Short mmCIF file of C-alpha atoms in Angstrom, two decimals:
data_model
loop_
_atom_site.label_atom_id
_atom_site.label_comp_id
_atom_site.label_asym_id
_atom_site.label_seq_id
_atom_site.Cartn_x
_atom_site.Cartn_y
_atom_site.Cartn_z
CA MET A 1 14.90 28.66 93.29
CA MET A 2 11.40 27.65 92.34
CA CYS A 3 11.43 30.36 89.74
CA ILE A 4 14.67 29.05 88.19
CA ASN A 5 13.33 25.51 88.14
CA ALA A 6 10.15 26.70 86.48
CA LEU A 7 12.20 28.56 83.90
CA LYS A 8 14.26 25.46 83.24
CA ARG A 9 11.12 23.38 82.81
CA TRP A 10 9.67 26.02 80.48
CA ALA A 11 12.88 26.12 78.43
CA ALA A 12 13.00 22.34 78.19
CA SER A 13 9.35 22.08 77.19
CA SER A 14 9.88 24.83 74.61
CA VAL A 15 12.71 22.88 73.03
CA VAL A 16 10.54 19.76 72.95
CA LEU A 17 7.69 21.76 71.46
CA ALA A 18 9.96 23.26 68.81
CA VAL A 19 11.28 19.84 67.90
CA LEU A 20 7.74 18.49 67.73
CA ILE A 21 6.60 21.35 65.50
CA THR A 22 9.56 20.82 63.19
CA CYS A 23 8.94 17.09 63.03
CA ALA A 24 5.22 17.47 62.55
CA SER A 25 5.45 19.68 59.48
CA PRO A 26 4.67 17.38 56.58
CA ALA A 27 7.61 16.18 54.54
CA MET A 28 7.52 17.84 51.15
CA ALA A 29 8.45 16.79 47.68
CA HIS A 30 8.74 18.72 44.47
CA PHE A 31 6.00 18.03 41.96
CA GLN A 32 5.66 19.50 38.51
CA MET A 33 1.95 20.07 38.15
CA LEU A 34 0.02 19.88 34.90
CA TYR A 35 -3.36 20.82 36.26
CA VAL A 36 -6.83 20.89 34.73
CA GLU A 37 -10.09 20.96 36.60
CA GLU A 38 -11.52 17.99 34.73
CA SER A 39 -9.58 15.26 32.95
CA ALA A 40 -12.57 13.32 31.55
CA LEU A 41 -14.57 15.56 29.21
CA GLU A 42 -17.94 14.65 27.76
CA ARG A 43 -17.22 16.63 24.61
CA GLY A 44 -14.29 18.43 23.11
CA ALA A 45 -13.74 21.87 24.58
CA MET A 46 -11.25 24.61 25.16
CA VAL A 47 -9.14 23.60 28.15
CA SER A 48 -7.27 25.78 30.62
CA MET A 49 -4.20 24.23 32.14
CA GLY A 50 -1.86 25.32 34.91
CA LEU A 51 1.84 24.43 34.89
CA VAL A 52 3.16 24.95 38.39
CA PHE A 53 6.25 23.55 40.12
CA THR A 54 5.37 23.19 43.74
CA HIS A 55 4.79 21.04 46.82
CA PRO A 56 1.15 20.15 46.29
CA PHE A 57 0.31 18.74 49.70
CA ALA A 58 1.54 21.85 51.50
CA GLY A 59 0.56 24.20 48.65
CA GLY A 60 4.06 25.61 48.64
CA PRO A 61 6.73 26.76 48.58
CA THR A 62 6.32 27.15 44.83
CA MET A 63 9.44 27.21 42.67
CA ALA A 64 10.08 29.41 39.64
CA MET A 65 9.73 27.55 36.36
CA GLY A 66 11.97 28.31 33.39
CA GLN A 67 10.82 28.17 29.78
CA PRO A 68 9.64 24.58 29.16
CA GLN A 69 11.86 22.62 26.80
CA ALA A 70 8.90 20.77 25.28
CA PHE A 71 5.14 20.71 25.73
CA HIS A 72 2.93 18.63 23.51
CA VAL A 73 -0.02 16.27 23.37
CA VAL A 74 -0.39 12.93 21.65
CA SER A 75 -4.01 12.04 20.95
CA GLN A 76 -5.57 8.83 19.71
CA ARG A 77 -9.13 7.70 19.08
CA GLY A 78 -9.52 3.93 19.42
CA ASP A 79 -6.99 1.14 19.75
CA ALA A 80 -6.07 0.88 16.11
CA ALA A 81 -5.89 4.56 15.20
CA LYS A 82 -2.69 6.40 14.47
CA PRO A 83 -1.61 8.74 17.27
CA VAL A 84 -1.52 12.45 16.45
CA LYS A 85 1.16 14.66 18.01
CA THR A 86 0.51 18.38 18.49
CA ASP A 87 3.08 20.89 19.72
CA LEU A 88 1.54 23.11 22.39
CA LYS A 89 4.36 25.54 23.13
CA GLN A 90 2.55 28.29 21.25
CA TYR A 91 -0.25 28.17 23.85
CA LEU A 92 2.03 28.76 26.84
CA GLN A 93 1.81 32.04 28.70
CA PRO A 94 4.00 32.99 31.65
CA ILE A 95 2.10 33.79 34.84
CA GLN A 96 2.80 34.32 38.51
CA TRP A 97 1.27 31.59 40.64
CA GLN A 98 0.29 32.37 44.20
CA GLY A 99 1.17 29.39 46.34
CA VAL A 100 0.81 29.08 50.07
CA GLY A 101 3.44 31.44 51.43
CA ASN A 102 5.02 32.65 48.21
CA GLN A 103 4.53 33.54 44.57
CA ALA A 104 6.60 32.11 41.71
CA ALA A 105 6.91 32.07 37.94
CA ALA A 106 4.64 29.46 36.34
CA TYR A 107 2.78 28.97 33.07
CA GLN A 108 -0.76 28.64 31.90
CA ALA A 109 -1.92 27.12 28.66
CA VAL A 110 -5.26 27.68 27.01
CA ILE A 111 -5.64 24.76 24.63
CA PRO A 112 -8.17 25.64 21.90
CA ARG A 113 -11.15 23.43 21.13
CA GLU A 114 -9.66 22.63 17.71
CA VAL A 115 -6.89 20.67 19.45
CA MET A 116 -9.24 18.81 21.80
CA ARG A 117 -12.35 18.40 19.70
CA SER A 118 -12.14 14.76 18.70
CA LEU A 119 -13.18 11.77 20.77
CA GLY A 120 -10.30 9.87 22.31
CA ASP A 121 -7.37 10.05 24.69
CA TYR A 122 -5.02 13.01 25.02
CA VAL A 123 -1.63 12.40 26.62
CA PHE A 124 -0.10 15.75 27.59
CA MET A 125 3.63 15.82 28.19
CA LEU A 126 5.78 18.54 29.68
CA GLU A 127 9.56 18.56 29.63
CA PRO A 128 10.52 21.45 31.90
CA GLU A 129 13.81 23.23 32.04
CA PRO A 130 15.92 21.69 34.85
CA TYR A 131 15.36 23.55 38.11
CA LEU A 132 18.34 24.37 40.32
CA GLU A 133 17.61 23.35 43.89
CA LYS A 134 20.05 25.72 45.54
CA GLU A 135 19.93 24.15 48.99
CA GLU A 136 21.09 20.84 47.60
CA ASP A 137 23.10 22.35 44.72
CA LYS A 138 21.48 20.00 42.24
CA TYR A 139 19.10 20.17 39.30
CA ILE A 140 15.66 18.57 39.12
CA GLN A 141 13.86 17.89 35.84
CA GLN A 142 10.43 16.28 36.03
CA PHE A 143 9.00 14.77 32.87
CA THR A 144 5.30 15.17 33.52
CA LYS A 145 2.26 13.47 32.02
CA LEU A 146 -1.43 14.31 32.26
CA VAL A 147 -3.90 12.03 30.50
CA MET A 148 -7.30 13.36 29.44
CA ASN A 149 -10.19 11.86 27.53
CA VAL A 150 -13.01 13.18 25.40
CA GLY A 151 -16.29 11.28 25.10
CA GLY A 152 -15.23 7.93 26.52
CA VAL A 153 -13.50 6.44 23.49
CA PRO A 154 -10.11 5.23 24.76
CA GLY A 155 -6.90 5.35 22.77
CA ASN A 156 -3.31 5.64 23.90
CA TRP A 157 -3.69 6.27 27.65
CA HIS A 158 -1.57 3.21 28.47
CA GLU A 159 1.07 3.62 25.77
CA PRO A 160 4.60 4.63 26.79
CA GLN A 161 5.47 7.89 25.09
CA GLY A 162 9.23 7.50 24.85
CA LEU A 163 10.19 9.99 27.56
CA PRO A 164 13.58 9.54 29.28
CA ALA A 165 11.75 9.24 32.60
CA GLU A 166 8.13 8.14 32.47
CA ILE A 167 5.29 6.52 34.37
CA GLN A 168 3.23 4.18 32.21
CA PRO A 169 -0.32 3.96 33.58
CA LEU A 170 -1.95 0.56 33.95
CA ASN A 171 -5.29 2.17 34.86
CA LYS A 172 -6.89 5.08 33.07
CA PRO A 173 -5.64 8.14 34.97
CA TYR A 174 -8.88 9.98 34.14
CA ALA A 175 -11.34 7.33 35.35
CA ASN A 176 -10.87 6.41 39.00
CA TRP A 177 -13.36 6.00 41.79
CA VAL A 178 -12.40 7.03 45.29
CA GLY A 179 -11.43 3.87 47.15
CA GLY A 180 -10.05 2.25 44.04
CA VAL A 181 -6.44 1.54 43.27
CA PHE A 182 -4.20 2.93 40.61
CA ARG A 183 -1.31 1.02 39.06
CA GLY A 184 1.57 2.02 36.87
CA VAL A 185 5.07 1.11 35.76
CA VAL A 186 8.12 3.30 36.25
CA LEU A 187 10.16 3.50 33.05
CA SER A 188 13.62 4.79 32.26
CA GLN A 189 14.04 5.20 28.51
CA GLY A 190 11.14 2.80 28.06
CA LYS A 191 12.47 0.08 30.36
CA PRO A 192 11.00 -0.78 33.79
CA VAL A 193 12.95 0.44 36.81
CA PRO A 194 13.00 -2.26 39.54
CA PHE A 195 12.32 -0.93 43.03
CA ALA A 196 12.10 2.67 41.79
CA GLU A 197 11.74 5.28 44.53
CA ILE A 198 8.27 6.81 44.35
CA GLU A 199 6.59 9.71 46.11
CA ILE A 200 2.86 10.38 46.21
CA GLU A 201 1.13 13.61 47.15
CA TYR A 202 -2.47 14.70 47.25
CA VAL A 203 -3.24 18.16 45.88
CA ASN A 204 -4.31 19.43 49.25
CA HIS A 205 -4.84 23.12 48.46
CA ALA A 206 -7.43 23.47 45.70
CA PRO A 207 -5.92 25.16 42.63
CA ASP A 208 -7.86 28.09 41.17
CA LEU A 209 -6.83 28.64 37.56
CA LYS A 210 -8.63 31.97 37.27
CA ALA A 211 -7.06 33.39 40.42
CA LYS A 212 -3.76 31.65 39.55
CA ALA A 213 -3.50 30.50 43.14
CA PHE A 214 -3.87 27.64 45.57
CA ALA A 215 -6.53 27.86 48.25
CA VAL A 216 -4.99 28.95 51.51
CA GLN A 217 -7.07 26.41 53.41
CA SER A 218 -6.01 22.79 53.05
CA SER A 219 -8.48 19.97 52.46
CA VAL A 220 -6.93 17.55 54.95
CA VAL A 221 -4.41 17.62 57.76
CA ALA A 222 -1.61 15.08 57.81
CA PRO A 223 -1.49 13.26 61.14
CA HIS A 224 2.24 12.67 60.74
CA PRO A 225 4.98 13.87 58.35
CA ALA A 226 4.97 10.55 56.50
CA TYR A 227 1.37 11.15 55.39
CA GLY A 228 1.93 14.41 53.52
CA ASN A 229 4.54 13.13 51.16
CA MET A 230 4.15 9.39 51.01
CA SER A 231 7.06 7.26 49.89
CA MET A 232 7.03 3.81 48.44
CA ARG A 233 9.01 1.59 46.12
CA ALA A 234 8.00 -0.11 42.92
CA ASP A 235 8.29 -3.86 42.86
CA GLY A 236 11.02 -5.78 41.06
CA ASN A 237 9.28 -5.15 37.72
CA GLY A 238 8.93 -1.41 38.26
CA VAL A 239 5.20 -1.80 38.96
CA PHE A 240 3.49 0.14 41.75
CA GLU A 241 -0.03 0.35 43.10
CA ILE A 242 -1.58 3.13 45.15
CA GLY A 243 -4.94 3.57 46.81
CA LEU A 244 -7.09 6.61 46.10
CA PRO A 245 -8.82 7.44 49.38
CA ARG A 246 -10.06 10.94 48.49
CA ALA A 247 -11.54 12.75 45.50
CA GLY A 248 -9.25 15.13 43.68
CA TRP A 249 -5.82 14.97 42.16
CA TRP A 250 -3.01 12.63 43.15
CA GLY A 251 0.55 13.10 41.94
CA VAL A 252 2.91 10.18 41.51
CA CYS A 253 6.60 10.97 41.13
CA ALA A 254 9.36 8.45 40.44
CA LEU A 255 12.72 9.88 41.46
CA HIS A 256 16.10 9.66 39.72
CA VAL A 257 14.94 7.42 36.89
CA GLY A 258 16.10 9.29 33.77
CA PRO A 259 19.49 8.55 32.18
CA LYS A 260 21.10 11.98 32.57
CA THR A 261 22.68 12.60 35.94
CA GLU A 262 24.48 15.89 35.31
CA TYR A 263 23.44 19.31 34.04
CA GLN A 264 25.69 22.36 33.82
CA GLY A 265 28.30 20.71 36.00
CA LYS A 266 25.92 19.83 38.80
CA PRO A 267 24.03 16.65 39.71
CA LEU A 268 20.71 16.22 37.91
CA SER A 269 17.71 14.14 38.94
CA GLN A 270 15.42 13.25 36.04
CA ASP A 271 12.09 12.32 37.59
CA ALA A 272 8.81 11.09 36.13
CA VAL A 273 5.48 12.55 37.23
CA LEU A 274 1.96 11.34 36.42
CA TRP A 275 -1.32 12.88 37.55
CA VAL A 276 -4.32 10.80 38.57
CA GLN A 277 -7.83 12.12 39.20
CA ALA A 278 -10.25 10.35 41.56
CA LYS A 279 -13.98 10.95 41.92
CA ASP A 280 -16.49 10.11 44.62
CA MET A 281 -18.86 7.24 43.95
CA ARG A 282 -22.23 8.86 44.34
CA MET B 1 -29.49 10.57 31.13
CA ARG B 2 -30.08 13.81 29.32
CA SER B 3 -33.38 14.54 27.70
CA PHE B 4 -33.20 15.89 24.19
CA LYS B 5 -35.84 17.42 21.98
CA GLY B 6 -37.19 15.16 19.32
CA ARG B 7 -38.92 11.84 19.25
CA PHE B 8 -37.31 8.49 19.45
CA TRP B 9 -38.33 6.59 16.39
CA LEU B 10 -36.02 3.68 16.82
CA SER B 11 -36.84 1.36 19.65
CA GLY B 12 -33.88 1.08 21.96
CA THR B 13 -32.21 4.20 20.64
CA LEU B 14 -29.91 5.72 23.19
CA CYS B 15 -29.17 9.37 23.04
CA SER B 16 -26.41 10.54 25.25
CA LEU B 17 -22.71 11.00 24.99
CA ALA B 18 -21.91 9.96 28.48
CA VAL B 19 -24.30 7.30 29.59
CA ASN B 20 -23.23 4.28 31.58
CA ALA B 21 -20.55 2.42 29.74
CA TRP B 22 -21.40 -1.04 28.53
CA ALA B 23 -18.57 -3.39 27.81
CA HIS B 24 -18.81 -2.27 24.20
CA ALA B 25 -20.86 0.90 24.17
CA PRO B 26 -21.19 2.96 20.98
CA LEU B 27 -20.14 6.60 21.29
CA LEU B 28 -20.71 9.49 18.89
CA ASP B 29 -19.87 13.14 18.62
CA CYS B 30 -20.37 15.61 15.77
CA TYR B 31 -19.09 19.10 15.23
CA VAL B 32 -18.83 21.76 12.55
CA GLU B 33 -15.63 21.66 10.54
CA ALA B 34 -15.33 24.31 7.85
CA GLU B 35 -18.68 24.06 6.04
CA GLN B 36 -19.21 20.44 6.82
CA ILE B 37 -20.33 18.36 9.76
CA ARG B 38 -17.75 15.91 11.01
CA CYS B 39 -19.09 12.99 13.01
CA GLU B 40 -16.77 10.71 14.91
CA ALA B 41 -17.80 7.39 16.34
CA GLY B 42 -16.15 4.71 18.38
CA PHE B 43 -16.67 2.22 21.17
CA SER B 44 -15.95 2.42 24.88
CA ASP B 45 -13.47 -0.45 24.66
CA GLY B 46 -11.45 1.21 21.91
CA THR B 47 -12.77 -0.97 19.08
CA SER B 48 -12.79 0.80 15.73
CA ALA B 49 -16.10 1.90 14.23
CA GLU B 50 -14.74 1.58 10.69
CA GLY B 51 -17.33 0.31 8.27
CA ARG B 52 -20.25 0.85 10.65
CA LYS B 53 -23.41 2.52 9.36
CA ILE B 54 -24.27 6.14 10.07
CA MET B 55 -27.45 7.93 9.01
CA VAL B 56 -28.68 11.50 8.79
CA LEU B 57 -32.44 12.07 9.15
CA ASP B 58 -34.64 15.12 9.18
CA ALA B 59 -37.06 16.14 11.94
CA ALA B 60 -39.77 13.92 10.39
CA ASN B 61 -37.36 10.97 10.50
CA LYS B 62 -36.97 10.91 6.75
CA LEU B 63 -33.64 9.44 5.78
CA LEU B 64 -31.56 12.15 4.13
CA LEU B 65 -28.34 10.27 3.64
CA GLN B 66 -26.42 7.34 4.95
CA GLY B 67 -22.88 6.14 4.76
CA VAL B 68 -20.19 4.21 6.56
CA LEU B 69 -17.51 5.43 8.91
CA ASP B 70 -14.00 5.64 7.50
CA ASN B 71 -10.87 4.04 8.95
CA SER B 72 -10.58 6.83 11.52
CA GLY B 73 -14.19 6.34 12.63
CA ALA B 74 -15.26 9.58 10.95
CA PHE B 75 -18.02 10.59 8.52
CA LEU B 76 -18.36 14.02 6.90
CA PHE B 77 -21.41 15.53 5.30
CA LYS B 78 -22.86 18.87 4.28
CA PRO B 79 -25.46 19.92 6.83
CA PRO B 80 -29.02 19.86 5.51
CA THR B 81 -31.27 22.85 6.03
CA GLY B 82 -33.56 22.55 9.02
CA ASP B 83 -33.33 20.30 12.02
CA TYR B 84 -31.72 16.93 11.58
CA HIS B 85 -30.23 14.16 13.62
CA VAL B 86 -27.44 11.68 13.15
CA ILE B 87 -27.70 8.01 14.15
CA PHE B 88 -24.67 5.80 14.62
CA GLU B 89 -25.61 2.13 14.42
CA GLY B 90 -23.45 0.52 17.06
CA GLY B 91 -24.82 -2.98 16.54
CA GLU B 92 -26.96 -5.34 18.61
CA GLY B 93 -29.66 -2.77 19.31
CA HIS B 94 -27.22 -0.13 20.49
CA SER B 95 -27.47 3.12 18.60
CA VAL B 96 -26.52 6.66 19.48
CA THR B 97 -28.32 9.75 18.23
CA MET B 98 -27.06 13.31 18.09
CA TYR B 99 -29.35 16.20 17.23
CA SER B 100 -28.41 19.23 15.15
CA ALA B 101 -29.06 21.54 18.11
CA GLN B 102 -26.15 19.85 19.87
CA ILE B 103 -23.76 20.29 16.97
CA SER B 104 -21.58 23.40 16.81
#
């Protein structure tokens, strides 16, 4: 009898444990990454960039990217200068990216120094092919921005770029101290989205562009699922503000903000992603 | 701050690309473009450097040429033989210097 009771207790505690393990795994969100090691360059240089569609806090699973629909940069030196648009599709190369737990099709881009030689801001924009999320039977398309700077002369970092789904930065995404705050506005076809649904993730597994992989070891451990993928809402004017408690890259994703809601007969979510880099004050 | 070869001849001359940003700090970079040197200048607050003075001097600080930055904040010149340096006059005692050894 004692044995049966012990078995029952073991079974019950196992169920509780299993439930706890399931609950404790951090919630995950898709994030289209446009990754560089350094977003604020002292001088113009050749830049290696990784284009990976993944769950950056967990380092995976990583999803297979299709051929990007558009990939370009708009640069500007100074407030009054005319922005210069450069198509970057020619620099894309398909790669396999090793995420935590799986490998998937991704892209790398080696942007030559000629493109990034001048002082000023460089707003990189990626329009990926919609990704079919089979489990939910819906497509996801994340319009992604990465803002870089050369030499400290600002330009167009804060200018909306006319994407269907976009995050307009109100702070320079390439110049943030740890402990500071970052603000932005969620836009749909250039207009603010009141109370937009926003997710934030820290790039928790260091990307290695040479190895084309995330580090297996994470930087931090989420104490609760709500810490891995953090959710918030913009205010009534589409404005949001996040803290930057740790050095590295922070992804901000505004969900379902683009105008198209269907692709190839299935629901489509057009999201907006912006990448923000924070550095320790030392 | 970086230390560069060469003597400072201008009191208050500042010679780094990425020093602490003042509210209105002058910034300068030069690189080789075709057979010319292209210098670009600007300010940390995004103000245009159009019309500002830029000078090219040799190692003995002899003025080789001077000009003004165009409406894109740029100035092009044929590189002189020997070592030289470029000074961007940012106003109010703020200047930036770039040496030929840094230009490629």
